[in-house]
Amino acid sequence: MVDPAARRRGVDLDALGTIIRIEFVEGERQENIDRLSEIWSAAIVKADNPETTLTVGTDAKYSSQCDVFNSDFEVLASAVSTKVTLRGIELARGKHLMLHAAGVALSDGRVIAFVAPSGGGKTTLASHLGKQFGYVSDETVLIDRDLRVFPYRKPLSVIEDPEKKWRKTQVSPDELNLLALPRTPLRLAAIVLFERDADHGDSPELGNVALPEAIEDLSGQISYFGDLPDSACMLADVVHKTGGVRTLRYSEADSVASVLDQIIAEQHPDTDWSDVSSTVTEHRADDTYTRRDGVVAVNTAGSIVTMSDGTVRVLSGLAPVIWDVIADGARLEEIERALVEEFGAPEGMDAREVTQQAVDTLMAEGLISFNSSTFVQIEPAL
């Protein structure tokens, strides 16, 4: 813990709805204090009670007292950006959707989240679009259940030397002339999965993603997605309310602004869904199959999308019928009968055997359980 007497000066930052205080240790050069404050100028707020504090410095004499230390200021600035991001994400864990996305806000507060993995071009896209629309973030767009967006106006991490991609310079949004946010509440209006393709051509190309695939694709770009108690259902609801997930391919970031109106206006025709998650059943009949406790599941577009043990699966074919019939528990013969009614008897195959194989697959994936009437006694090892 840092000795209060060693603290010099601090700034409070709004990071994903959390107030994080950056404090500098005694002896820190004023130019470093001023420069780090300038870098974070777009995220600085006035707060009496920050939720957490990070102590930083470049003086080796105080390194043991620092949460972030490096004698090289540029390296320190990058480390601070990473640490603030991780701390903000950790404190929002299990509460909100946190898309790995660049975000921009229209003048009326509608926000478009452009989702891509690390290295996918979020910072470049944000630095271009942010000159025409309000800069929300180049890293993470946090959304609550009412579609409210919490901005994270962090400095942008810019690679200035292509031969040293590991060394990034932190640049303030103000220094890049990115626009301020509109003076109105921010609300998510669209989600876009984007890909930069240098060979694509001059005109950006838009497409749609069906809801099952959208949940599967987005889940890998959401921090701590599995920690949300209703993960897949919450995501399905957000996608439905925003009119479906779009895809975007382009070659140059400065061409993307031309399709923003189209992104906002067009809606995907089929984003309806229902919650078919497993429920805890106190009494389960013997020799029945049931949904395993704790599996979050969404029924949409003829598929079941499940989330369990940190893994998203899209179930199709026989699986959706099985998932439906075992909601309150069902024996194998009941499952077989439901499958034959839905699909007809399998040609040249035994219906019972096909049913058993399908059930066994779902059990192997940890999605369903079997309630056996047979008591098996395990002999102790000698």
Short mmCIF file of C-alpha atoms in Angstrom, two decimals:
data_model
loop_
_atom_site.label_atom_id
_atom_site.label_comp_id
_atom_site.label_asym_id
_atom_site.label_seq_id
_atom_site.Cartn_x
_atom_site.Cartn_y
_atom_site.Cartn_z
CA MET A 1 0.00 0.00 0.00
CA VAL A 2 1.30 3.45 -0.93
CA ASP A 3 2.20 5.82 1.88
CA PRO A 4 -0.27 8.75 1.58
CA ALA A 5 2.64 11.12 2.02
CA ALA A 6 4.15 9.77 -1.20
CA ARG A 7 1.12 10.67 -3.28
CA ARG A 8 1.55 13.72 -5.43
CA ARG A 9 -1.45 14.29 -7.64
CA GLY A 10 -4.22 12.28 -9.27
CA VAL A 11 -6.80 12.33 -12.04
CA ASP A 12 -10.15 10.56 -12.06
CA LEU A 13 -11.16 8.66 -15.18
CA ASP A 14 -14.53 7.34 -16.36
CA ALA A 15 -13.70 3.85 -17.59
CA LEU A 16 -16.73 1.75 -18.59
CA GLY A 17 -18.95 3.33 -15.97
CA THR A 18 -16.33 2.98 -13.22
CA ILE A 19 -14.41 5.91 -11.75
CA ILE A 20 -10.73 4.98 -11.59
CA ARG A 21 -8.24 7.33 -9.96
CA ILE A 22 -4.70 7.53 -11.33
CA GLU A 23 -2.30 8.74 -8.62
CA PHE A 24 1.32 9.71 -9.10
CA VAL A 25 3.96 9.00 -6.50
CA GLU A 26 6.15 11.64 -4.92
CA GLY A 27 9.00 12.88 -7.05
CA GLU A 28 7.27 12.19 -10.38
CA ARG A 29 8.38 14.75 -12.92
CA GLN A 30 5.71 17.37 -13.61
CA GLU A 31 6.05 16.94 -17.36
CA ASN A 32 5.11 13.25 -16.99
CA ILE A 33 2.12 14.12 -14.79
CA ASP A 34 0.94 16.72 -17.29
CA ARG A 35 1.51 14.46 -20.29
CA LEU A 36 -0.40 11.50 -18.85
CA SER A 37 -3.24 13.84 -17.89
CA GLU A 38 -3.30 15.19 -21.45
CA ILE A 39 -3.37 11.68 -22.89
CA TRP A 40 -6.45 10.85 -20.81
CA SER A 41 -8.10 14.27 -21.20
CA ALA A 42 -11.22 12.88 -22.93
CA ALA A 43 -11.97 10.51 -20.03
CA ILE A 44 -11.21 12.77 -17.05
CA VAL A 45 -14.12 13.50 -14.69
CA LYS A 46 -14.51 15.17 -11.33
CA ALA A 47 -15.23 12.65 -8.58
CA ASP A 48 -15.09 12.65 -4.80
CA ASN A 49 -15.09 8.90 -4.29
CA PRO A 50 -13.38 6.85 -7.00
CA GLU A 51 -14.18 3.15 -6.94
CA THR A 52 -10.58 2.07 -7.31
CA THR A 53 -7.10 3.58 -7.52
CA LEU A 54 -3.98 2.84 -9.57
CA THR A 55 -0.68 4.31 -8.42
CA VAL A 56 1.84 4.99 -11.19
CA GLY A 57 5.35 6.33 -11.56
CA THR A 58 8.64 6.32 -13.42
CA ASP A 59 10.96 6.79 -10.44
CA ALA A 60 12.63 3.50 -9.50
CA LYS A 61 12.80 4.67 -5.89
CA TYR A 62 9.02 4.21 -5.64
CA SER A 63 8.61 1.20 -7.93
CA SER A 64 7.54 -1.09 -5.09
CA GLN A 65 4.68 1.28 -4.29
CA CYS A 66 3.34 1.40 -7.85
CA ASP A 67 0.58 -0.62 -9.47
CA VAL A 68 2.15 0.43 -12.78
CA PHE A 69 5.83 1.32 -13.05
CA ASN A 70 8.27 1.84 -15.88
CA SER A 71 11.18 4.23 -16.20
CA ASP A 72 10.30 4.73 -19.89
CA PHE A 73 7.29 7.09 -19.97
CA GLU A 74 5.90 5.81 -23.30
CA VAL A 75 5.99 2.24 -22.04
CA LEU A 76 4.40 3.40 -18.78
CA ALA A 77 1.61 5.17 -20.66
CA SER A 78 0.79 2.02 -22.63
CA ALA A 79 0.83 -0.08 -19.46
CA VAL A 80 -1.49 2.40 -17.72
CA SER A 81 -3.94 2.19 -20.65
CA THR A 82 -3.96 -1.60 -20.44
CA LYS A 83 -4.30 -1.61 -16.64
CA VAL A 84 -7.18 0.89 -16.63
CA THR A 85 -9.00 -1.13 -19.30
CA LEU A 86 -8.57 -4.41 -17.44
CA ARG A 87 -9.64 -2.86 -14.13
CA GLY A 88 -12.76 -1.33 -15.67
CA ILE A 89 -13.68 -4.62 -17.35
CA GLU A 90 -13.12 -6.57 -14.15
CA LEU A 91 -15.41 -4.27 -12.15
CA ALA A 92 -18.18 -4.63 -14.76
CA ARG A 93 -17.79 -8.41 -14.89
CA GLY A 94 -21.05 -10.33 -14.76
CA LYS A 95 -23.15 -7.16 -14.98
CA HIS A 96 -23.05 -5.85 -18.54
CA LEU A 97 -22.21 -6.81 -22.11
CA MET A 98 -18.72 -5.62 -22.97
CA LEU A 99 -18.15 -5.82 -26.71
CA HIS A 100 -14.60 -5.71 -28.08
CA ALA A 101 -15.57 -2.83 -30.33
CA ALA A 102 -14.93 0.63 -31.61
CA GLY A 103 -17.92 2.86 -30.97
CA VAL A 104 -19.16 6.13 -32.42
CA ALA A 105 -22.22 8.18 -31.51
CA LEU A 106 -24.53 10.07 -33.83
CA SER A 107 -25.74 13.51 -32.83
CA ASP A 108 -28.95 12.08 -31.34
CA GLY A 109 -27.07 9.65 -29.07
CA ARG A 110 -27.46 6.50 -31.17
CA VAL A 111 -24.30 4.41 -31.00
CA ILE A 112 -22.89 1.99 -33.56
CA ALA A 113 -20.52 -0.68 -32.20
CA PHE A 114 -17.99 -2.03 -34.69
CA VAL A 115 -16.83 -5.41 -33.38
CA ALA A 116 -13.54 -7.10 -34.25
CA PRO A 117 -10.83 -9.11 -32.50
CA SER A 118 -7.60 -7.57 -31.28
CA GLY A 119 -5.61 -6.30 -34.23
CA GLY A 120 -8.71 -6.15 -36.42
CA GLY A 121 -8.57 -2.41 -37.05
CA LYS A 122 -10.80 -0.94 -34.31
CA THR A 123 -8.41 1.91 -33.46
CA THR A 124 -7.91 2.88 -37.11
CA LEU A 125 -11.66 2.84 -37.72
CA ALA A 126 -12.36 4.88 -34.57
CA SER A 127 -9.72 7.47 -35.51
CA HIS A 128 -11.42 8.01 -38.89
CA LEU A 129 -15.08 7.89 -37.87
CA GLY A 130 -14.40 9.87 -34.69
CA LYS A 131 -13.65 12.96 -36.77
CA GLN A 132 -17.27 12.97 -38.01
CA PHE A 133 -19.13 11.35 -35.12
CA GLY A 134 -18.75 11.34 -31.34
CA TYR A 135 -15.88 9.13 -30.21
CA VAL A 136 -17.16 6.48 -27.76
CA SER A 137 -14.22 4.03 -27.62
CA ASP A 138 -11.64 2.22 -29.71
CA GLU A 139 -11.51 -0.76 -27.36
CA THR A 140 -14.69 -1.71 -25.47
CA VAL A 141 -18.34 -0.70 -25.79
CA LEU A 142 -20.26 -1.49 -22.61
CA ILE A 143 -24.03 -1.97 -22.87
CA ASP A 144 -26.57 -2.51 -20.11
CA ARG A 145 -29.87 -4.37 -20.38
CA ASP A 146 -31.70 -1.21 -21.47
CA LEU A 147 -29.19 -0.63 -24.31
CA ARG A 148 -27.55 2.26 -22.47
CA VAL A 149 -23.95 2.72 -23.59
CA PHE A 150 -21.20 3.66 -21.15
CA PRO A 151 -18.43 5.46 -23.06
CA TYR A 152 -14.77 4.66 -22.61
CA ARG A 153 -12.96 7.60 -24.21
CA LYS A 154 -9.50 6.20 -23.65
CA PRO A 155 -6.39 7.34 -25.53
CA LEU A 156 -5.87 5.58 -28.83
CA SER A 157 -2.93 3.18 -29.12
CA VAL A 158 -1.12 4.16 -32.30
CA ILE A 159 1.73 2.27 -33.98
CA GLU A 160 4.10 4.96 -35.24
CA ASP A 161 6.89 2.65 -36.38
CA PRO A 162 5.70 -0.32 -38.53
CA GLU A 163 8.91 -2.18 -37.65
CA LYS A 164 8.14 -1.85 -33.93
CA LYS A 165 4.48 -2.87 -33.73
CA TRP A 166 4.95 -3.88 -30.13
CA ARG A 167 5.65 -0.25 -29.17
CA LYS A 168 2.48 1.83 -29.25
CA THR A 169 2.11 5.53 -28.54
CA GLN A 170 -0.91 6.64 -26.51
CA VAL A 171 -2.61 9.58 -28.19
CA SER A 172 -5.46 11.61 -26.74
CA PRO A 173 -8.72 11.75 -28.74
CA ASP A 174 -8.47 15.54 -28.42
CA GLU A 175 -5.01 15.49 -29.99
CA LEU A 176 -6.47 13.54 -32.94
CA ASN A 177 -9.38 16.01 -33.21
CA LEU A 178 -11.98 13.35 -32.47
CA LEU A 179 -15.40 14.73 -31.67
CA ALA A 180 -16.94 15.02 -28.21
CA LEU A 181 -20.04 13.03 -27.29
CA PRO A 182 -23.48 14.53 -27.89
CA ARG A 183 -25.19 16.00 -24.84
CA THR A 184 -27.82 13.28 -24.74
CA PRO A 185 -27.97 9.75 -23.30
CA LEU A 186 -26.15 7.17 -25.40
CA ARG A 187 -28.10 4.15 -26.62
CA LEU A 188 -26.94 1.24 -28.76
CA ALA A 189 -28.51 1.31 -32.22
CA ALA A 190 -26.49 -1.20 -34.23
CA ILE A 191 -23.86 -3.93 -33.94
CA VAL A 192 -21.50 -4.52 -36.84
CA LEU A 193 -19.00 -7.35 -37.26
CA PHE A 194 -16.37 -5.86 -39.52
CA GLU A 195 -13.37 -6.99 -41.52
CA ARG A 196 -10.81 -4.87 -43.30
CA ASP A 197 -9.77 -6.42 -46.61
CA ALA A 198 -7.14 -4.44 -48.52
CA ASP A 199 -8.23 -6.13 -51.77
CA HIS A 200 -11.97 -5.57 -51.31
CA GLY A 201 -12.43 -2.54 -53.55
CA ASP A 202 -13.63 1.02 -53.07
CA SER A 203 -17.20 0.44 -51.85
CA PRO A 204 -17.93 -1.05 -48.40
CA GLU A 205 -20.08 -4.19 -48.45
CA LEU A 206 -22.83 -4.81 -45.90
CA GLY A 207 -24.54 -8.07 -45.00
CA ASN A 208 -26.68 -9.69 -42.29
CA VAL A 209 -25.98 -12.45 -39.78
CA ALA A 210 -28.73 -14.83 -38.63
CA LEU A 211 -29.31 -14.68 -34.89
CA PRO A 212 -27.85 -18.13 -34.01
CA GLU A 213 -24.61 -17.34 -35.82
CA ALA A 214 -24.61 -13.78 -34.45
CA ILE A 215 -24.68 -15.06 -30.88
CA GLU A 216 -21.93 -17.56 -31.64
CA ASP A 217 -19.73 -15.00 -33.42
CA LEU A 218 -20.21 -12.23 -30.89
CA SER A 219 -19.71 -14.42 -27.83
CA GLY A 220 -16.00 -14.67 -28.53
CA GLN A 221 -15.76 -10.86 -28.61
CA ILE A 222 -17.41 -10.18 -25.26
CA SER A 223 -15.38 -9.90 -22.07
CA TYR A 224 -16.48 -12.37 -19.39
CA PHE A 225 -19.52 -13.38 -21.43
CA GLY A 226 -19.93 -16.62 -19.49
CA ASP A 227 -20.15 -14.70 -16.20
CA LEU A 228 -23.48 -13.13 -17.17
CA PRO A 229 -26.22 -15.21 -15.51
CA ASP A 230 -28.39 -15.10 -18.64
CA SER A 231 -25.60 -14.61 -21.19
CA ALA A 232 -27.10 -15.91 -24.43
CA CYS A 233 -30.56 -14.56 -23.60
CA MET A 234 -29.24 -11.08 -22.84
CA LEU A 235 -27.25 -11.03 -26.06
CA ALA A 236 -30.21 -12.29 -28.08
CA ASP A 237 -32.37 -9.53 -26.61
CA VAL A 238 -29.80 -6.84 -27.43
CA VAL A 239 -29.43 -8.11 -30.99
CA HIS A 240 -33.22 -8.26 -31.41
CA LYS A 241 -33.72 -4.72 -30.09
CA THR A 242 -31.05 -3.33 -32.42
CA GLY A 243 -32.45 -5.01 -35.53
CA GLY A 244 -29.91 -7.75 -36.02
CA VAL A 245 -26.16 -7.94 -36.48
CA ARG A 246 -24.63 -6.56 -39.66
CA THR A 247 -21.39 -7.52 -41.38
CA LEU A 248 -19.08 -5.01 -43.02
CA ARG A 249 -16.14 -5.49 -45.37
CA TYR A 250 -14.09 -2.57 -46.61
CA SER A 251 -10.62 -1.71 -47.83
CA GLU A 252 -10.16 1.81 -46.45
CA ALA A 253 -11.48 3.10 -43.13
CA ASP A 254 -12.36 6.51 -44.56
CA SER A 255 -15.03 4.87 -46.77
CA VAL A 256 -17.08 3.49 -43.87
CA ALA A 257 -18.84 6.76 -43.00
CA SER A 258 -20.74 6.51 -46.29
CA VAL A 259 -22.71 3.47 -45.10
CA LEU A 260 -23.56 4.50 -41.53
CA ASP A 261 -27.08 5.64 -42.45
CA GLN A 262 -27.67 2.30 -44.17
CA ILE A 263 -26.40 0.40 -41.13
CA ILE A 264 -28.84 2.26 -38.90
CA ALA A 265 -31.82 2.07 -41.25
CA GLU A 266 -31.81 -1.57 -42.36
CA GLN A 267 -33.25 -4.22 -40.07
CA HIS A 268 -32.75 -7.98 -40.14
CA PRO A 269 -36.10 -9.71 -40.75
CA ASP A 270 -35.77 -12.56 -38.25
CA THR A 271 -34.41 -11.86 -34.78
CA ASP A 272 -37.29 -13.27 -32.72
CA TRP A 273 -36.21 -15.54 -29.89
CA SER A 274 -37.46 -17.24 -26.73
CA ASP A 275 -35.79 -18.30 -23.51
CA VAL A 276 -35.57 -22.09 -23.25
CA SER A 277 -32.93 -22.27 -20.53
CA SER A 278 -32.89 -25.20 -18.15
CA THR A 279 -34.76 -24.84 -14.88
CA VAL A 280 -33.96 -26.49 -11.59
CA THR A 281 -36.34 -29.40 -10.99
CA GLU A 282 -36.63 -30.70 -7.43
CA HIS A 283 -38.03 -34.11 -8.38
CA ARG A 284 -36.98 -35.91 -11.51
CA ALA A 285 -38.57 -39.18 -12.56
CA ASP A 286 -36.33 -42.21 -12.85
CA ASP A 287 -34.86 -43.16 -16.23
CA THR A 288 -35.55 -39.73 -17.74
CA TYR A 289 -33.41 -37.27 -19.59
CA THR A 290 -33.56 -33.61 -18.57
CA ARG A 291 -31.81 -30.39 -19.42
CA ARG A 292 -28.71 -30.00 -17.27
CA ASP A 293 -29.03 -27.34 -14.59
CA GLY A 294 -27.40 -24.02 -15.40
CA VAL A 295 -27.57 -24.19 -19.20
CA VAL A 296 -28.67 -20.88 -20.73
CA ALA A 297 -30.49 -21.50 -24.00
CA VAL A 298 -32.16 -19.47 -26.74
CA ASN A 299 -34.66 -20.79 -29.31
CA THR A 300 -34.40 -18.87 -32.57
CA ALA A 301 -34.70 -19.48 -36.29
CA GLY A 302 -35.17 -23.24 -35.83
CA SER A 303 -32.01 -23.62 -33.77
CA ILE A 304 -31.16 -23.76 -30.09
CA VAL A 305 -28.17 -21.72 -28.95
CA THR A 306 -26.79 -22.84 -25.59
CA MET A 307 -24.23 -21.36 -23.24
CA SER A 308 -22.66 -23.57 -20.59
CA ASP A 309 -19.22 -24.03 -19.08
CA GLY A 310 -18.03 -21.00 -21.02
CA THR A 311 -18.91 -22.54 -24.41
CA VAL A 312 -21.53 -21.44 -26.93
CA ARG A 313 -23.06 -24.17 -29.09
CA VAL A 314 -25.60 -23.91 -31.91
CA LEU A 315 -27.85 -26.99 -31.90
CA SER A 316 -29.63 -27.99 -35.09
CA GLY A 317 -31.05 -31.14 -36.67
CA LEU A 318 -32.52 -33.49 -34.06
CA ALA A 319 -31.20 -31.55 -31.07
CA PRO A 320 -33.84 -28.76 -30.90
CA VAL A 321 -36.64 -31.34 -30.77
CA ILE A 322 -34.85 -33.27 -28.04
CA TRP A 323 -34.24 -30.08 -26.08
CA ASP A 324 -37.93 -29.24 -26.27
CA VAL A 325 -39.29 -32.66 -25.30
CA ILE A 326 -37.02 -33.07 -22.25
CA ALA A 327 -37.99 -29.71 -20.71
CA ASP A 328 -39.83 -31.52 -17.88
CA GLY A 329 -38.01 -34.82 -18.28
CA ALA A 330 -38.63 -37.57 -20.84
CA ARG A 331 -37.74 -41.21 -21.26
CA LEU A 332 -35.90 -42.44 -24.33
CA GLU A 333 -39.03 -43.87 -25.92
CA GLU A 334 -40.79 -40.48 -25.57
CA ILE A 335 -37.86 -38.72 -27.23
CA GLU A 336 -37.87 -41.32 -30.02
CA ARG A 337 -41.60 -40.84 -30.58
CA ALA A 338 -41.20 -37.04 -30.80
CA LEU A 339 -38.37 -37.35 -33.33
CA VAL A 340 -40.31 -39.78 -35.53
CA GLU A 341 -43.36 -37.47 -35.43
CA GLU A 342 -41.20 -34.52 -36.48
CA PHE A 343 -38.89 -36.12 -39.03
CA GLY A 344 -40.42 -39.49 -39.85
CA ALA A 345 -38.74 -42.88 -39.30
CA PRO A 346 -35.08 -42.88 -40.39
CA GLU A 347 -34.68 -44.83 -43.62
CA GLY A 348 -32.60 -47.97 -43.25
CA MET A 349 -31.77 -47.22 -39.62
CA ASP A 350 -33.19 -48.13 -36.24
CA ALA A 351 -35.07 -45.15 -34.75
CA ARG A 352 -34.15 -46.11 -31.19
CA GLU A 353 -30.46 -46.33 -32.07
CA VAL A 354 -30.52 -42.94 -33.83
CA THR A 355 -32.27 -41.42 -30.83
CA GLN A 356 -29.77 -42.86 -28.40
CA GLN A 357 -26.83 -41.55 -30.43
CA ALA A 358 -28.31 -38.04 -30.54
CA VAL A 359 -28.99 -38.09 -26.81
CA ASP A 360 -25.52 -39.40 -26.05
CA THR A 361 -23.99 -36.55 -28.05
CA LEU A 362 -25.87 -33.95 -26.02
CA MET A 363 -24.84 -35.69 -22.81
CA ALA A 364 -21.19 -35.74 -23.91
CA GLU A 365 -21.41 -31.98 -24.49
CA GLY A 366 -22.69 -31.52 -20.94
CA LEU A 367 -26.09 -30.18 -21.97
CA ILE A 368 -28.45 -32.88 -20.67
CA SER A 369 -28.53 -35.28 -17.73
CA PHE A 370 -29.86 -38.79 -17.21
CA ASN A 371 -31.72 -39.61 -14.03
CA SER A 372 -31.09 -43.29 -13.41
CA SER A 373 -33.16 -45.59 -11.22
CA THR A 374 -30.22 -47.98 -10.93
CA PHE A 375 -28.12 -47.67 -7.80
CA VAL A 376 -24.49 -48.35 -8.50
CA GLN A 377 -22.25 -49.11 -5.51
CA ILE A 378 -18.60 -48.35 -6.00
CA GLU A 379 -16.34 -50.74 -4.15
CA PRO A 380 -13.57 -49.03 -2.16
CA ALA A 381 -10.08 -49.47 -3.48
CA LEU A 382 -7.98 -52.06 -1.67
#
